[in-house]
Every structure is written in C-alpha cells, then in structure tokens.
Short mmCIF file of C-alpha atoms in Angstrom, two decimals:
data_model
loop_
_atom_site.label_atom_id
_atom_site.label_comp_id
_atom_site.label_asym_id
_atom_site.label_seq_id
_atom_site.Cartn_x
_atom_site.Cartn_y
_atom_site.Cartn_z
CA MET A 28 109.21 107.00 92.16
CA LEU A 29 108.85 104.87 95.24
CA SER A 30 110.58 105.74 98.48
CA LEU A 31 111.59 103.76 101.55
CA SER A 32 108.59 105.12 103.44
CA ASP A 33 106.04 103.80 100.93
CA HIS A 34 103.99 100.68 101.67
CA VAL A 35 103.38 98.25 98.82
CA THR A 36 101.70 94.93 98.17
CA ILE A 37 101.17 92.62 95.22
CA ASN A 38 98.42 93.32 92.72
CA ILE A 39 95.99 90.46 93.35
CA ASP A 40 94.71 90.72 89.77
CA ILE A 41 98.02 89.31 88.47
CA LEU A 42 98.04 85.55 87.92
CA THR A 43 101.08 83.90 89.47
CA THR A 44 102.65 80.49 89.78
CA GLU A 45 105.93 79.18 91.10
CA ILE A 46 108.29 77.17 88.92
CA ASP A 47 111.58 75.94 90.40
CA SER A 48 111.40 78.54 93.22
CA GLU A 49 110.89 81.41 90.76
CA ILE A 50 107.66 83.37 90.32
CA VAL A 51 106.04 83.56 86.88
CA MET A 52 103.25 86.11 86.42
CA MET A 53 100.70 87.06 83.79
CA ASP A 54 98.81 90.32 83.49
CA VAL A 55 95.57 89.10 81.92
CA ASP A 56 94.54 92.62 80.88
CA SER A 57 97.69 93.26 78.83
CA GLY A 58 98.58 89.65 78.03
CA ASN A 59 102.14 90.25 79.26
CA TYR A 60 104.17 87.60 81.06
CA TYR A 61 106.84 88.33 83.65
CA ASN A 62 109.20 86.25 85.72
CA LEU A 63 111.25 86.95 88.79
CA ASP A 64 114.59 85.42 89.68
CA GLU A 65 115.18 83.88 93.09
CA ILE A 66 115.69 87.17 94.94
CA GLY A 67 112.80 88.85 93.12
CA SER A 68 110.64 85.89 94.11
CA VAL A 69 111.63 86.31 97.77
CA ILE A 70 110.56 89.95 97.51
CA TRP A 71 107.25 89.02 95.83
CA ARG A 72 106.38 86.54 98.57
CA ARG A 73 107.08 89.13 101.28
CA LEU A 74 104.68 91.55 99.57
CA ALA A 75 101.71 89.19 99.92
CA ALA A 76 100.68 91.49 102.78
CA PRO A 77 101.30 95.26 102.69
CA LEU A 78 104.83 96.08 103.76
CA ALA A 79 106.94 99.22 104.10
CA VAL A 80 109.75 99.30 101.55
CA GLU A 81 112.18 100.17 104.35
CA ARG A 82 111.09 97.09 106.36
CA LEU A 83 111.51 94.93 103.25
CA CYS A 84 115.06 96.24 102.80
CA ARG A 85 115.94 95.58 106.44
CA ASP A 86 114.58 92.03 106.13
CA LEU A 87 116.68 91.43 103.02
CA GLU A 88 119.80 92.67 104.82
CA THR A 89 119.47 89.68 107.17
CA LEU A 90 119.27 87.29 104.22
CA TYR A 91 121.92 88.65 101.85
CA ASP A 92 125.48 89.82 102.30
CA ALA A 93 125.34 93.23 100.65
CA PRO A 94 125.63 96.81 101.88
CA ALA A 95 122.34 98.39 102.98
CA THR A 96 122.67 101.13 100.38
CA VAL A 97 122.99 98.58 97.56
CA ILE A 98 119.98 96.62 98.79
CA GLU A 99 117.90 99.79 99.07
CA GLN A 100 118.91 100.96 95.60
CA ASP A 101 118.21 97.58 93.99
CA VAL A 102 114.90 97.06 95.80
CA LEU A 103 113.65 100.54 94.90
CA ALA A 104 114.61 100.00 91.26
CA LEU A 105 112.84 96.63 91.11
CA LEU A 106 109.72 97.86 92.88
CA THR A 107 109.53 100.93 90.67
CA ARG A 108 109.61 98.74 87.55
CA MET A 109 107.02 96.42 89.09
CA GLU A 110 104.75 99.37 89.90
CA GLU A 111 105.09 100.68 86.33
CA LYS A 112 103.93 97.29 85.04
CA ARG A 113 101.06 97.21 87.60
CA LEU A 114 102.43 94.10 89.34
CA ILE A 115 102.41 95.81 92.73
CA ARG A 116 100.46 98.72 94.17
CA ARG A 117 101.00 101.32 96.86
CA VAL A 118 98.80 101.18 99.93
CA ALA A 119 98.06 103.75 102.61
#
C-alpha cells in the first residue's frame, strides 16, 4: 500500500494518448487498456516527473474544493490501483 511519503512516477513503458482532455493508456505486455477521467488525467500529467504523494495531494488541494483527508484518501486509492496495474512505479 502506498503512503503519503512515497514518491511515484508514470511507467514509461505504458502507451498513452489524450482524447478530449482524458488520458487513455495501453499496457502492451498485457494488452489491457485503461482510461482516466479528468481528475485522474491531471494526476497522471503531474506524475510525468517523480513526485511525493503528499506533494501531489497538496497540489490538488489548490485545484479542488474538497477536504484534505478526502483528497488524500482518494489519491492513495487511485495510485494504489495504478501501481497494481503497473501504470505507475515507486521511485527512491
């Protein structure tokens, strides 16, 4: 399980494109397709360079009107699912 202190970035082996401001991805190895909604796409773009999960959450607090605890919970859940599907990776 990811924590706020972890640093993550996108998996550069995943093919991506943007359609109507949403990210569509394909894992060539598994043949699976994924798509991210608008907020997920904002998160994906911010992970182009390694970023601390906590910093990502603080950045999102400036963009969206939601309590910090809700943002943290939602971001950790999304990133955990993305890590399980090998869309992102942890970095030192």
